[in-house]
Coordinates of C-alpha atoms in Angstrom, one line a residue:
M30 CA 110.6 138.0 72.2
Q31 CA 114.1 137.5 73.6
P32 CA 114.3 136.2 77.2
V33 CA 115.4 138.8 79.8
T34 CA 118.8 137.8 81.2
I35 CA 121.2 139.2 83.8
K36 CA 123.0 140.8 80.8
T37 CA 119.8 142.6 79.8
I38 CA 119.5 144.1 83.3
A39 CA 123.2 145.0 83.3
E40 CA 122.9 146.8 80.0
Q41 CA 119.7 148.6 81.1
L42 CA 121.3 150.0 84.2
G43 CA 124.9 150.5 83.0
L44 CA 126.3 148.0 85.5
S45 CA 128.5 145.0 85.1
I46 CA 127.0 141.5 84.8
A47 CA 128.9 140.5 88.0
T48 CA 127.4 143.4 90.0
V49 CA 123.8 142.5 88.8
S50 CA 124.3 138.9 89.6
R51 CA 125.5 139.7 93.2
A52 CA 122.7 142.2 93.7
L53 CA 120.1 139.6 92.8
K54 CA 121.7 137.2 95.3
D55 CA 121.5 140.0 98.0
S56 CA 125.3 140.0 98.3
H57 CA 126.6 142.4 101.0
E58 CA 129.4 143.4 98.6
I59 CA 126.7 145.5 96.8
S60 CA 125.2 148.5 98.4
Q61 CA 121.6 148.4 99.5
A62 CA 120.6 151.2 97.0
T63 CA 122.1 149.2 94.1
R64 CA 120.5 146.0 95.2
E65 CA 117.1 147.7 95.3
K66 CA 117.6 149.3 91.9
V67 CA 118.6 146.0 90.3
K68 CA 115.6 144.1 91.8
Q69 CA 113.2 146.8 90.6
A70 CA 114.6 146.7 87.1
A71 CA 114.4 142.9 87.2
L72 CA 110.7 143.1 88.2
E73 CA 109.9 145.7 85.5
L74 CA 111.7 143.8 82.8
G75 CA 110.1 140.4 83.8
Y76 CA 113.3 138.7 84.6
Q77 CA 113.0 135.0 85.6
P78 CA 116.0 133.2 87.1
N79 CA 117.1 130.0 85.5
V80 CA 116.6 127.7 88.5
N81 CA 118.0 124.6 86.7
A82 CA 121.2 126.4 85.7
S83 CA 121.9 127.9 89.1
G84 CA 121.1 124.6 90.7
L85 CA 123.6 122.8 88.5
R86 CA 126.3 125.2 89.5
A87 CA 125.6 124.3 93.1
G88 CA 125.6 120.6 92.3
S89 CA 121.8 120.3 92.5
S90 CA 118.9 121.0 90.1
K91 CA 116.6 121.8 93.1
T92 CA 114.1 119.7 91.1
I93 CA 112.5 116.3 91.7
A94 CA 110.7 114.4 88.9
V95 CA 107.4 112.6 89.2
M96 CA 106.5 110.0 86.6
V97 CA 102.9 108.8 86.4
P98 CA 100.8 107.0 83.8
E99 CA 98.0 109.5 83.8
V100 CA 96.4 112.4 85.8
E101 CA 92.8 111.8 84.7
N102 CA 92.7 109.3 87.6
H103 CA 92.1 111.3 90.7
F104 CA 94.4 109.1 92.7
F105 CA 97.4 110.4 90.9
S106 CA 96.5 114.1 91.0
Q107 CA 96.0 113.7 94.8
V108 CA 99.4 112.0 95.1
I109 CA 101.1 114.8 93.2
S110 CA 99.5 117.3 95.6
G111 CA 101.0 115.4 98.5
I112 CA 104.4 115.4 96.8
E113 CA 104.3 119.1 96.1
S114 CA 103.5 119.9 99.7
V115 CA 106.7 118.3 100.8
A116 CA 108.8 119.7 97.9
R117 CA 107.8 123.2 98.9
E118 CA 109.2 122.6 102.4
Y119 CA 112.6 121.7 100.8
D120 CA 112.4 124.6 98.3
Y121 CA 112.3 122.2 95.4
H122 CA 110.4 122.3 92.1
V123 CA 108.4 119.3 90.8
L124 CA 108.7 118.2 87.2
I125 CA 105.9 116.0 86.1
Y126 CA 106.2 113.4 83.3
L127 CA 103.2 111.6 81.9
T128 CA 103.9 108.3 80.3
H129 CA 100.3 107.6 79.1
E130 CA 100.9 103.9 79.7
D131 CA 103.6 104.0 77.0
P132 CA 106.8 102.1 78.1
K133 CA 108.9 103.8 75.4
K134 CA 108.1 107.2 76.9
E135 CA 109.0 105.9 80.4
E136 CA 112.3 104.7 79.1
A137 CA 113.0 108.0 77.3
F138 CA 112.2 110.0 80.4
A139 CA 114.4 107.8 82.5
H140 CA 117.3 108.5 80.1
L141 CA 116.7 112.2 80.4
L142 CA 116.8 112.0 84.2
G143 CA 120.0 110.1 84.1
N144 CA 121.5 113.1 82.4
G145 CA 120.9 115.3 85.4
R146 CA 117.5 116.8 84.7
A147 CA 116.4 116.3 88.3
D148 CA 117.9 115.3 91.7
G149 CA 115.6 112.3 92.2
L150 CA 112.5 110.4 90.9
L151 CA 109.2 109.4 92.3
I152 CA 107.6 106.9 89.9
S153 CA 104.4 104.8 89.4
V154 CA 105.4 102.5 86.5
T155 CA 103.6 101.6 83.4
H156 CA 103.6 97.9 82.3
N157 CA 106.6 97.0 80.2
K158 CA 106.8 93.6 78.7
N159 CA 110.5 94.1 78.1
G160 CA 111.2 94.6 81.7
Y161 CA 112.6 97.6 83.7
A162 CA 116.3 97.6 82.8
H163 CA 116.1 101.4 82.4
L164 CA 115.1 101.8 86.1
N165 CA 117.6 99.3 87.3
R166 CA 120.3 101.3 85.5
L167 CA 119.2 104.5 87.3
S168 CA 119.1 102.7 90.6
Q169 CA 122.5 101.0 90.2
A170 CA 124.0 104.4 89.2
G171 CA 123.0 105.7 92.5
F172 CA 120.2 108.0 91.2
P173 CA 117.7 108.6 94.1
M174 CA 114.4 106.9 93.3
V175 CA 111.2 105.9 95.2
F176 CA 108.2 103.9 93.8
F177 CA 104.7 104.6 94.8
D178 CA 101.5 102.6 94.1
R179 CA 102.8 100.7 91.0
L180 CA 106.2 99.3 91.9
V181 CA 108.7 96.9 90.4
E182 CA 109.8 94.4 93.0
E183 CA 113.1 93.5 91.3
V184 CA 114.3 97.1 91.4
E185 CA 115.5 97.5 95.0
V186 CA 114.5 101.0 96.0
P187 CA 112.1 102.2 98.7
H188 CA 108.4 102.2 97.9
V189 CA 105.1 103.5 99.3
C190 CA 101.7 101.8 98.6
T191 CA 98.5 100.8 100.2
N192 CA 97.3 97.5 101.7
N193 CA 96.1 96.2 98.3
E194 CA 95.7 92.5 99.1
A195 CA 94.1 92.9 102.5
I196 CA 91.6 95.6 101.5
S197 CA 90.6 93.6 98.3
Y198 CA 90.0 90.6 100.4
E199 CA 87.8 92.7 102.7
A200 CA 85.9 94.2 99.8
T201 CA 85.3 90.8 98.1
S202 CA 84.2 89.3 101.5
L203 CA 81.7 92.2 101.8
L204 CA 80.2 91.4 98.4
Y205 CA 79.6 87.8 99.5
Q206 CA 78.2 89.0 102.8
R207 CA 75.7 91.2 101.0
G208 CA 74.4 88.3 98.9
A209 CA 76.7 88.0 95.9
K210 CA 77.2 84.4 94.6
K211 CA 79.5 85.0 91.6
P212 CA 81.6 88.1 92.2
A213 CA 84.1 89.0 89.4
F214 CA 87.4 90.9 89.5
L215 CA 88.0 93.7 87.0
G216 CA 91.7 94.5 86.8
L217 CA 94.2 96.2 84.5
D218 CA 97.3 94.6 83.1
P219 CA 97.7 91.3 85.1
D220 CA 101.5 91.9 85.4
L221 CA 101.1 95.2 87.2
F222 CA 101.9 95.0 90.9
I223 CA 98.6 96.6 91.9
T224 CA 96.6 94.2 89.7
R225 CA 98.4 91.1 91.1
T226 CA 98.1 92.1 94.7
R227 CA 94.4 93.2 94.4
Q228 CA 93.6 90.0 92.5
A229 CA 95.3 88.0 95.2
G230 CA 93.0 89.5 97.8
Y231 CA 89.9 88.8 95.7
Q232 CA 90.9 85.2 95.1
R233 CA 91.6 84.6 98.8
A234 CA 88.0 85.6 99.5
V235 CA 86.6 83.4 96.7
E236 CA 88.5 80.4 98.1
Q237 CA 87.1 81.1 101.6
F238 CA 83.5 81.8 100.7
D239 CA 83.1 79.4 97.7
P240 CA 85.8 76.7 97.8
G241 CA 86.4 75.2 94.4
A242 CA 84.8 78.1 92.5
I243 CA 86.7 79.4 89.4
P244 CA 87.6 83.1 89.9
L245 CA 86.1 85.4 87.3
L246 CA 88.8 87.6 86.0
F247 CA 88.6 90.5 83.5
A248 CA 91.7 92.3 82.4
G249 CA 91.0 95.8 81.1
S250 CA 93.3 97.7 78.7
G251 CA 92.6 101.1 80.2
K252 CA 90.9 102.1 76.9
P253 CA 87.1 102.4 77.4
A254 CA 86.2 102.1 73.8
Q255 CA 87.9 98.7 73.6
D256 CA 87.0 97.5 77.1
L257 CA 83.2 98.2 77.1
P258 CA 82.2 95.7 74.4
R259 CA 84.6 93.1 75.9
L260 CA 83.0 93.7 79.4
H261 CA 79.6 93.3 77.9
A262 CA 80.6 89.9 76.4
F263 CA 82.2 88.9 79.7
F264 CA 79.0 89.7 81.5
K265 CA 76.8 87.7 79.0
E266 CA 79.1 84.7 79.3
H267 CA 79.6 84.5 83.1
H268 CA 76.6 86.4 84.6
P269 CA 78.5 87.8 87.6
D270 CA 76.3 89.4 90.3
G271 CA 79.1 91.4 91.9
F272 CA 82.2 93.2 90.9
L273 CA 85.4 94.3 92.5
G274 CA 87.0 97.1 90.4
A275 CA 90.8 97.4 90.7
A276 CA 90.7 100.9 89.2
E277 CA 88.0 103.6 89.0
S278 CA 88.0 103.3 85.2
M279 CA 86.7 99.8 85.6
A280 CA 83.9 101.0 87.9
L281 CA 82.8 103.7 85.5
L282 CA 82.6 101.1 82.7
L283 CA 80.1 99.2 84.8
Y284 CA 77.9 102.3 85.1
E285 CA 78.1 102.7 81.4
L286 CA 77.2 99.0 80.9
G287 CA 74.2 99.4 83.2
S288 CA 73.0 102.4 81.3
Q289 CA 73.2 100.7 77.9
E290 CA 71.6 97.5 79.0
N291 CA 69.1 98.8 81.6
F292 CA 70.8 96.9 84.4
Q293 CA 70.1 98.1 87.9
I294 CA 72.8 98.5 90.4
P295 CA 72.7 96.8 93.0
K296 CA 69.8 94.6 92.0
D297 CA 71.5 93.0 89.0
Y298 CA 75.0 93.3 90.2
Q299 CA 76.7 94.9 93.2
L300 CA 79.8 97.0 92.9
I301 CA 82.9 98.0 94.9
S302 CA 85.9 99.7 93.4
F303 CA 89.1 101.4 94.1
T304 CA 88.6 105.1 93.4
N305 CA 89.5 108.5 94.8
L306 CA 87.0 110.2 92.5
S307 CA 85.4 113.2 94.3
A308 CA 82.1 112.8 92.4
V309 CA 81.5 109.3 93.8
P310 CA 78.5 110.4 95.9
F311 CA 76.9 111.9 92.8
L312 CA 76.9 108.6 90.7
H313 CA 73.6 106.9 90.5
P314 CA 73.6 104.8 92.6
S315 CA 76.5 106.2 94.7
L316 CA 79.5 103.9 94.5
T317 CA 80.9 101.9 97.4
A318 CA 84.5 103.0 97.2
I319 CA 87.9 101.7 98.3
V320 CA 89.6 105.0 99.0
Q321 CA 93.4 105.1 99.1
P322 CA 95.2 107.7 101.2
A323 CA 96.6 109.3 98.1
F324 CA 97.8 112.6 99.5
E325 CA 99.5 110.8 102.4
I326 CA 101.1 108.4 99.9
G327 CA 102.5 111.3 98.0
K328 CA 103.9 112.9 101.2
E329 CA 105.5 109.7 102.5
A330 CA 107.1 109.0 99.1
A331 CA 108.5 112.5 98.8
E332 CA 109.9 112.4 102.4
L333 CA 111.5 109.1 101.6
L334 CA 113.0 110.6 98.4
F335 CA 114.5 113.6 100.2
K336 CA 116.1 111.2 102.7
V337 CA 117.7 109.4 99.8
I338 CA 118.8 112.7 98.1
K339 CA 120.3 114.0 101.3
K340 CA 121.9 110.6 102.1
K341 CA 120.1 110.2 105.4
K342 CA 119.9 106.8 107.0
I343 CA 116.8 104.8 105.9
Y344 CA 115.8 102.0 108.3
P345 CA 114.6 98.7 106.8
A346 CA 111.1 99.3 108.0
E347 CA 110.9 102.6 106.1
R348 CA 111.9 101.1 102.8
K349 CA 108.5 99.4 102.4
R350 CA 105.7 101.7 103.6
I351 CA 102.2 100.4 103.4
L352 CA 99.4 102.8 104.2
P353 CA 95.8 101.5 104.9
S354 CA 92.9 102.2 102.5
C355 CA 89.3 102.3 103.7
I356 CA 85.9 101.2 102.3
R357 CA 83.2 103.8 102.2
L358 CA 79.8 102.1 102.0
A359 CA 77.2 103.4 99.5
A360 CA 74.2 102.4 97.5
S361 CA 76.0 100.2 95.0
L362 CA 75.9 97.4 97.6
R363 CA 72.7 95.8 98.8
A364 CA 71.5 96.4 102.3
S365 CA 73.1 94.3 105.0
K366 CA 71.1 91.2 105.9
G367 CA 72.0 91.6 109.5

């Protein structure tokens, strides 16, 4: 089926293309009766304006791009909701790119954006062992860009994240205070910003509560089928009695491990994890969660991006926005001794 265009409407009504175009834009050069007739025909024929083309003629696509590694993680879906709430206020569309943790996809998407597909980019990066020259090129070319959650420190653009190091220190301290002797850290790729900063908070607590102890570090791949047997071997070797999960996928693996091996949480090991999963209260036992202000992170990042797009002044304090997370206590921790 051929798409309905302005030409289609013009031929249907016996009008010129210019007249139909002006009528759809509510031009006062066209009579009210003709404008209504054109709009009714457009509705009946199912006409959809080409937002991208009209935006390009005005020097803008009226679109912002959001690049994320996944949407199965509830954090990212909530961030996108926050971004969309701001984009609507500016009458912008949101174009979502999923990298699926594939750096080649991220590089290809960045190339597309450099060709004018969108007016700006909000991005949470995937790990790229070859570096981030593709993002540096965009930044140096003046393309508006803001990082959120996963950022690249050597690319000097504004970013929004949570207090990763501080909240991880607080969570690990809580594990010790509830009786853990050998807490372990379950991270993702160790080169990712979120893994490094969360691991730093964990290690600071270990140094304080058990000076000289060797930190127990597990680096997940993000692929459960591969990570579960590795986690089982890690548990058998080190016998940790507490875990700090740097991502909700890590926490869910521990529930799976407990189910397979008949471990009891929190008797055999206690658990705290970063997660924005709405079903946390329904896990058995319910998970003690580090909840990030995902919706607010999305809103803040989008507001920053529109400031860059509209060339408004951004003060130094605005370039690095850190929003606090909170810990919601639940049954995956033992009862307080106090």
